[in-house]
C-alpha cells in the first residue's frame, strides 16, 4: 500500500498537522509537516491552528501536546511508545523524593509523565535546560529530574548545585566509549558530537554537546566534514539531507550493533501512522485535572525559553 499518499490525503481531510521527532524512521520524517527536537515540537504544538495533532514521537511528547491543547484531538500511532527515562521516574517515588527536599525548586526534564510534571515548578528540555536552570532564583536549592547525566552537565554549565534524581536513558547510557575512541583514531578529522543524556565518559570526548536540533545545526555550521554522532541514529537522516557532502558516523552502542535506535520511538511505523489517522485512534487522553496541573510548569518553560 502507498502509505505516503494516503497519509497526505488524510492530513487534508482531517485538517491535521503531523509533528515528528528526529528519532523517527526516515519515511515518517519525510511525510511530517514539522520535524524537530522536543522543545521545537512543543512550540509547534502550542501554536498550531490544525484541528488534529498527529504526534510521531513517544508518549510524553504527545502528552505535552495534549496538555497544551486540551480540546484538540491528539493522536499517537502507537500508544505503547514510552520512554525508559520517564518510566524510571514513577510519580509515587518522585513524590517521596520531593518530600525529602521540601524547600527545593523542582526543574524537570520534559521526558517525564504528566503526573511528575504536575509536581514540578518548571519543565526543561535538552535545548533550554541550561538557560532555564540559570534563571532559577539564586537563593533556591534545586531538584533536577529525571536524567542524572543531563542534570550533571547542566550543573557544570550553570555552576548551580542540584539534587539529581538517579535516572538515565537506555539508549544514551549504552554508547561505547572504547568504540568512540577507536572511531576517533580511524577518522582523525571527525568531530564527536553528543546528546547531554550520554554518560560523562562519552561526553568527555565530545567537541560539541547539545539537543538533537543543536547537534543538527552544529553539523551545518561547522567547517568539519565528518562527525561521529552520539545520539539516536534517526537524526542522521536530517544531517545527511542538510549536508549531503559531509560524512556522519553513528557512534555504536556496547551491544555489538552498528548504530543505536530507541526501541520506543521505533514502534511508530508508516502503517501505524496511516491507520491512526484513518481510525482517529489511538488518542492521547488525560485524567481530569492532570493536564491543568502540568500546564503551569510547562507554560513557565515556554515563557523562559
Ligand atoms: P531532544 O530534546 O534533543 O529532542 O531529545 C529528546 C530525547 O528523547 C532524547 O533522548
Ligand atoms: Fe526516552 Fe531515551 Fe528513547 Fe529519548 S532515546 S525517548 S530518552 S528512551
Short mmCIF file of C-alpha atoms and ligand atoms in Angstrom, two decimals:
data_model
loop_
_atom_site.label_atom_id
_atom_site.label_comp_id
_atom_site.label_asym_id
_atom_site.label_seq_id
_atom_site.Cartn_x
_atom_site.Cartn_y
_atom_site.Cartn_z
CA UNK A 1 0.00 0.00 0.00
CA UNK A 2 1.16 3.55 -0.76
CA UNK A 3 1.02 4.82 2.82
CA UNK A 4 2.62 8.15 1.97
CA UNK A 5 -0.09 9.36 -0.43
CA UNK A 6 -2.86 8.05 1.85
CA UNK A 7 -1.35 9.87 4.83
CA UNK A 8 -1.08 13.09 2.78
CA UNK A 9 -4.72 12.93 1.75
CA UNK A 10 -5.92 12.08 5.30
CA UNK A 11 -3.95 15.08 6.52
CA UNK A 12 -6.10 17.35 4.32
CA UNK A 13 -9.37 15.60 5.22
CA UNK A 14 -8.72 15.90 8.97
CA UNK A 15 -7.06 19.34 8.86
CA UNK A 16 -4.25 17.62 10.75
CA UNK A 17 -0.65 18.54 11.39
CA UNK A 18 1.97 15.78 11.65
CA UNK A 19 4.75 16.56 14.12
CA UNK A 20 7.73 14.19 14.12
CA UNK A 21 10.79 13.86 16.30
CA UNK A 22 14.23 13.40 14.74
CA UNK A 23 14.35 9.84 16.12
CA UNK A 24 11.50 8.65 13.89
CA UNK A 25 12.25 6.50 10.84
CA UNK A 26 13.15 8.50 7.71
CA UNK A 27 9.83 7.93 5.88
CA UNK A 28 7.89 9.37 8.81
CA UNK A 29 10.20 12.40 8.96
CA UNK A 30 9.65 12.95 5.23
CA UNK A 31 5.85 12.87 5.43
CA UNK A 32 5.71 15.13 8.53
CA UNK A 33 4.80 18.82 8.40
CA UNK A 34 7.40 19.61 11.02
CA UNK A 35 10.43 17.68 12.29
CA UNK A 36 12.14 18.89 15.43
CA UNK A 37 13.54 18.35 18.89
CA UNK A 38 11.26 18.14 21.91
CA UNK A 39 11.26 21.91 22.52
CA UNK A 40 10.53 22.84 18.90
CA UNK A 41 7.76 20.23 18.75
CA UNK A 42 6.15 21.58 21.93
CA UNK A 43 6.37 25.12 20.49
CA UNK A 44 4.74 23.93 17.25
CA UNK A 45 2.01 22.14 19.21
CA UNK A 46 1.35 25.33 21.17
CA UNK A 47 0.83 27.49 18.08
CA UNK A 48 -0.79 25.10 15.58
CA UNK A 49 -4.12 26.06 14.01
CA UNK A 50 -4.80 22.44 12.92
CA UNK A 51 -7.79 20.58 14.39
CA UNK A 52 -5.88 17.33 14.86
CA UNK A 53 -2.29 16.85 16.07
CA UNK A 54 -0.70 13.60 14.94
CA UNK A 55 2.36 13.11 17.09
CA UNK A 56 5.11 10.88 15.76
CA UNK A 57 7.28 10.57 18.81
CA UNK A 58 6.91 8.98 22.22
CA UNK A 59 4.10 9.14 24.77
CA UNK A 60 5.42 12.04 26.90
CA UNK A 61 5.79 14.20 23.77
CA UNK A 62 2.20 13.58 22.63
CA UNK A 63 1.09 14.12 26.23
CA UNK A 64 2.83 17.51 26.22
CA UNK A 65 0.93 18.42 23.03
CA UNK A 66 -2.34 17.39 24.73
CA UNK A 67 -1.56 19.41 27.88
CA UNK A 68 -1.06 22.44 25.63
CA UNK A 69 -4.19 21.65 23.57
CA UNK A 70 -6.74 20.04 25.91
CA UNK A 71 -9.59 20.49 23.42
CA UNK A 72 -7.81 19.12 20.36
CA UNK A 73 -7.60 15.57 19.16
CA UNK A 74 -4.05 14.29 19.69
CA UNK A 75 -3.16 11.00 18.01
CA UNK A 76 -0.10 8.83 18.62
CA UNK A 77 0.47 5.97 16.12
CA UNK A 78 1.42 3.54 18.92
CA UNK A 79 0.32 4.33 22.48
CA UNK A 80 2.93 1.86 23.79
CA UNK A 81 5.75 4.14 22.56
CA UNK A 82 7.01 5.06 26.01
CA UNK A 83 10.38 6.31 27.26
CA UNK A 84 12.70 4.41 29.59
CA UNK A 85 13.77 7.63 31.28
CA UNK A 86 10.21 8.70 32.01
CA UNK A 87 9.27 5.16 33.13
CA UNK A 88 12.16 5.11 35.61
CA UNK A 89 10.63 8.04 37.48
CA UNK A 90 7.26 6.81 38.81
CA UNK A 91 5.08 9.57 40.32
CA UNK A 92 4.74 7.94 43.78
CA UNK A 93 8.52 7.54 44.16
CA UNK A 94 9.09 11.05 42.87
CA UNK A 95 6.62 12.42 45.40
CA UNK A 96 8.57 10.74 48.22
CA UNK A 97 11.89 12.04 46.80
CA UNK A 98 10.48 15.55 46.63
CA UNK A 99 9.27 15.29 50.23
CA UNK A 100 12.91 14.72 51.33
CA UNK A 101 13.78 18.16 49.91
CA UNK A 102 10.67 20.24 50.66
CA UNK A 103 12.27 23.66 50.14
CA UNK A 104 13.76 22.85 46.72
CA UNK A 105 12.72 24.31 43.38
CA UNK A 106 11.87 21.40 41.04
CA UNK A 107 13.22 21.57 37.47
CA UNK A 108 12.00 18.57 35.50
CA UNK A 109 13.11 17.34 32.09
CA UNK A 110 10.24 17.10 29.60
CA UNK A 111 10.98 13.33 29.33
CA UNK A 112 8.63 12.65 32.23
CA UNK A 113 4.98 11.78 32.82
CA UNK A 114 2.27 14.42 33.20
CA UNK A 115 1.95 13.37 36.88
CA UNK A 116 5.65 14.12 37.53
CA UNK A 117 5.39 17.37 35.56
CA UNK A 118 2.45 18.37 37.75
CA UNK A 119 4.75 18.11 40.82
CA UNK A 120 7.34 20.41 39.22
CA UNK A 121 8.00 24.17 39.24
CA UNK A 122 9.39 24.35 35.73
CA UNK A 123 9.95 21.98 32.80
CA UNK A 124 13.13 21.96 30.71
CA UNK A 125 14.24 20.26 27.51
CA UNK A 126 17.77 19.44 26.46
CA UNK A 127 17.93 22.63 24.37
CA UNK A 128 16.87 25.07 27.08
CA UNK A 129 17.89 23.34 30.34
CA UNK A 130 21.00 25.50 30.89
CA UNK A 131 19.11 28.73 30.19
CA UNK A 132 16.19 27.79 32.43
CA UNK A 133 18.19 26.47 35.39
CA UNK A 134 20.26 29.67 35.25
CA UNK A 135 17.01 31.63 35.72
CA UNK A 136 16.02 29.84 38.95
CA UNK A 137 16.32 32.36 41.81
CA UNK A 138 19.84 32.13 43.31
CA UNK A 139 18.52 31.63 46.83
CA UNK A 140 16.62 28.46 45.86
CA UNK A 141 18.09 24.96 46.05
CA UNK A 142 17.18 22.80 43.04
CA UNK A 143 15.97 19.26 42.38
CA UNK A 144 16.66 18.12 38.81
CA UNK A 145 14.84 15.06 37.43
CA UNK A 146 14.80 12.54 35.90
CA UNK A 147 18.04 12.40 33.84
CA UNK A 148 21.16 12.44 36.01
CA UNK A 149 23.59 12.85 33.08
CA UNK A 150 21.77 15.87 31.66
CA UNK A 151 21.49 17.20 35.23
CA UNK A 152 25.22 16.82 35.91
CA UNK A 153 26.05 18.57 32.62
CA UNK A 154 23.62 21.43 33.36
CA UNK A 155 25.08 21.78 36.87
CA UNK A 156 28.56 22.16 35.35
CA UNK A 157 27.38 24.73 32.78
CA UNK A 158 25.44 26.85 35.27
CA UNK A 159 27.51 26.38 38.43
CA UNK A 160 24.24 25.55 40.25
CA UNK A 161 24.29 22.73 42.76
CA UNK A 162 21.41 20.33 42.15
CA UNK A 163 19.97 17.24 43.80
CA UNK A 164 19.67 14.71 40.97
CA UNK A 165 17.06 12.01 40.50
CA UNK A 166 19.18 8.96 39.55
CA UNK A 167 17.57 8.28 36.14
CA UNK A 168 19.05 7.64 32.72
CA UNK A 169 18.03 6.76 29.17
CA UNK A 170 18.52 3.17 27.98
CA UNK A 171 19.69 4.43 24.57
CA UNK A 172 22.16 7.10 25.64
CA UNK A 173 23.69 5.16 28.53
CA UNK A 174 24.95 2.33 26.30
CA UNK A 175 27.28 4.18 23.93
CA UNK A 176 30.66 2.53 23.98
CA UNK A 177 33.46 4.90 24.99
CA UNK A 178 36.00 2.43 23.62
CA UNK A 179 34.31 2.30 20.19
CA UNK A 180 34.14 6.12 20.06
CA UNK A 181 37.88 6.36 20.80
CA UNK A 182 38.55 3.77 18.06
CA UNK A 183 36.40 5.77 15.60
CA UNK A 184 38.34 8.94 16.50
CA UNK A 185 41.59 7.17 15.67
CA UNK A 186 40.17 5.84 12.38
CA UNK A 187 38.75 9.29 11.42
CA UNK A 188 41.22 11.83 12.82
CA UNK A 189 39.42 14.84 11.23
CA UNK A 190 35.99 13.91 12.56
CA UNK A 191 34.34 15.86 15.36
CA UNK A 192 32.49 13.99 18.10
CA UNK A 193 29.03 15.43 18.84
CA UNK A 194 26.87 14.11 21.68
CA UNK A 195 23.48 14.50 23.33
CA UNK A 196 23.73 15.55 27.02
CA UNK A 197 21.85 12.38 28.06
CA UNK A 198 25.11 10.45 27.33
CA UNK A 199 27.26 9.35 30.26
CA UNK A 200 30.12 11.57 31.37
CA UNK A 201 32.72 9.13 29.97
CA UNK A 202 31.27 9.75 26.48
CA UNK A 203 30.65 13.48 26.93
CA UNK A 204 34.36 13.88 27.81
CA UNK A 205 35.22 13.03 24.19
CA UNK A 206 32.69 15.42 22.65
CA UNK A 207 33.69 18.51 20.69
CA UNK A 208 30.09 19.71 20.93
CA UNK A 209 27.19 18.77 23.24
CA UNK A 210 23.58 19.72 22.55
CA UNK A 211 19.98 18.73 21.90
CA UNK A 212 19.16 16.94 18.66
CA UNK A 213 18.33 20.26 16.96
CA UNK A 214 21.50 21.90 18.24
CA UNK A 215 23.58 18.91 17.02
CA UNK A 216 21.98 19.21 13.57
CA UNK A 217 22.67 22.96 13.42
CA UNK A 218 26.28 22.41 14.53
CA UNK A 219 26.93 19.98 11.65
CA UNK A 220 25.57 22.58 9.21
CA UNK A 221 27.67 25.48 10.51
CA UNK A 222 30.92 23.77 11.47
CA UNK A 223 33.79 23.52 8.98
CA UNK A 224 34.47 19.83 9.76
CA UNK A 225 33.40 17.41 7.02
CA UNK A 226 32.87 14.33 9.18
CA UNK A 227 31.13 13.78 12.50
CA UNK A 228 30.85 10.91 14.98
CA UNK A 229 27.29 11.24 16.26
CA UNK A 230 26.47 10.03 19.80
CA UNK A 231 22.70 10.11 19.92
CA UNK A 232 19.85 8.06 18.44
CA UNK A 233 20.72 7.39 14.79
CA UNK A 234 17.40 8.75 13.35
CA UNK A 235 18.92 12.25 13.44
CA UNK A 236 21.44 11.24 10.76
CA UNK A 237 18.66 11.46 8.15
CA UNK A 238 18.30 15.24 8.58
CA UNK A 239 22.06 15.73 8.95
CA UNK A 240 22.71 13.96 5.67
CA UNK A 241 19.87 15.84 3.94
CA UNK A 242 21.17 19.22 5.12
CA UNK A 243 24.85 18.48 4.34
CA UNK A 244 24.95 15.82 1.58
CA UNK A 245 28.70 16.13 1.08
CA UNK A 246 29.57 15.56 4.76
CA UNK A 247 30.08 12.19 6.43
CA UNK A 248 28.07 11.14 9.50
CA UNK A 249 29.21 8.16 11.51
CA UNK A 250 26.78 6.81 14.13
CA UNK A 251 28.53 6.14 17.44
CA UNK A 252 27.92 2.47 18.25
CA UNK A 253 26.43 1.09 21.45
CA UNK A 254 28.27 -1.55 23.53
CA UNK A 255 25.90 -4.36 22.48
CA UNK A 256 27.52 -5.20 19.15
CA UNK A 257 25.01 -3.24 16.99
CA UNK A 258 26.36 -0.74 14.45
CA UNK A 259 24.04 2.08 15.48
CA UNK A 260 21.77 2.99 18.33
CA UNK A 261 17.99 3.14 17.90
CA UNK A 262 15.35 3.93 20.54
CA UNK A 263 13.03 0.92 20.63
CA UNK A 264 10.16 3.10 21.88
CA UNK A 265 10.45 5.70 19.11
CA UNK A 266 10.75 2.96 16.52
CA UNK A 267 7.38 1.44 17.49
CA UNK A 268 5.80 4.06 15.23
CA UNK A 269 5.69 2.98 11.58
CA UNK A 270 4.19 4.41 8.39
CA UNK A 271 1.46 1.77 8.53
CA UNK A 272 0.53 2.64 12.14
CA UNK A 273 0.62 6.34 11.24
CA UNK A 274 -1.79 5.72 8.36
CA UNK A 275 -4.12 3.55 10.50
CA UNK A 276 -4.22 6.03 13.39
CA UNK A 277 -5.22 8.84 11.04
CA UNK A 278 -7.78 6.67 9.25
CA UNK A 279 -9.37 5.43 12.52
CA UNK A 280 -8.69 8.55 14.64
CA UNK A 281 -7.22 6.31 17.31
CA UNK A 282 -5.13 5.71 19.46
CA UNK A 283 -5.91 9.03 21.14
CA UNK A 284 -3.97 10.71 23.88
CA UNK A 285 -6.31 11.37 26.83
CA UNK A 286 -5.52 12.84 30.25
CA UNK A 287 -7.32 12.18 33.56
CA UNK A 288 -9.40 15.20 34.68
CA UNK A 289 -7.32 17.90 36.37
CA UNK A 290 -3.91 16.46 35.49
CA UNK A 291 -3.46 18.49 32.31
CA UNK A 292 -4.20 21.76 34.11
CA UNK A 293 -1.69 20.93 36.88
CA UNK A 294 1.04 20.03 34.38
CA UNK A 295 0.33 23.09 32.22
CA UNK A 296 1.66 25.60 34.77
CA UNK A 297 5.34 24.46 34.78
CA UNK A 298 5.16 23.82 31.03
CA UNK A 299 3.91 27.36 30.34
CA UNK A 300 6.71 28.72 32.54
CA UNK A 301 9.22 26.82 30.41
CA UNK A 302 7.79 28.26 27.18
CA UNK A 303 7.90 31.74 28.73
CA UNK A 304 11.51 31.35 29.98
CA UNK A 305 12.66 29.85 26.65
P1 LIG B 1 15.70 16.35 22.35
O1 LIG B 1 15.39 17.27 23.48
O2 LIG B 1 17.02 16.64 21.74
O3 LIG B 1 14.59 16.31 21.37
O4 LIG B 1 15.85 14.88 22.94
C1 LIG B 1 14.74 14.14 23.33
C2 LIG B 1 15.09 12.77 23.69
O5 LIG B 1 14.24 11.96 23.94
C3 LIG B 1 16.49 12.42 23.79
O6 LIG B 1 16.61 11.07 24.04
FE1 LIG B 2 13.37 8.15 26.06
FE2 LIG B 2 15.90 7.59 25.58
FE3 LIG B 2 14.07 7.00 23.76
FE4 LIG B 2 14.74 9.56 24.23
S1 LIG B 2 16.04 7.97 23.37
S2 LIG B 2 12.68 8.75 24.00
S3 LIG B 2 15.12 9.50 26.45
S4 LIG B 2 14.26 6.10 25.82
#
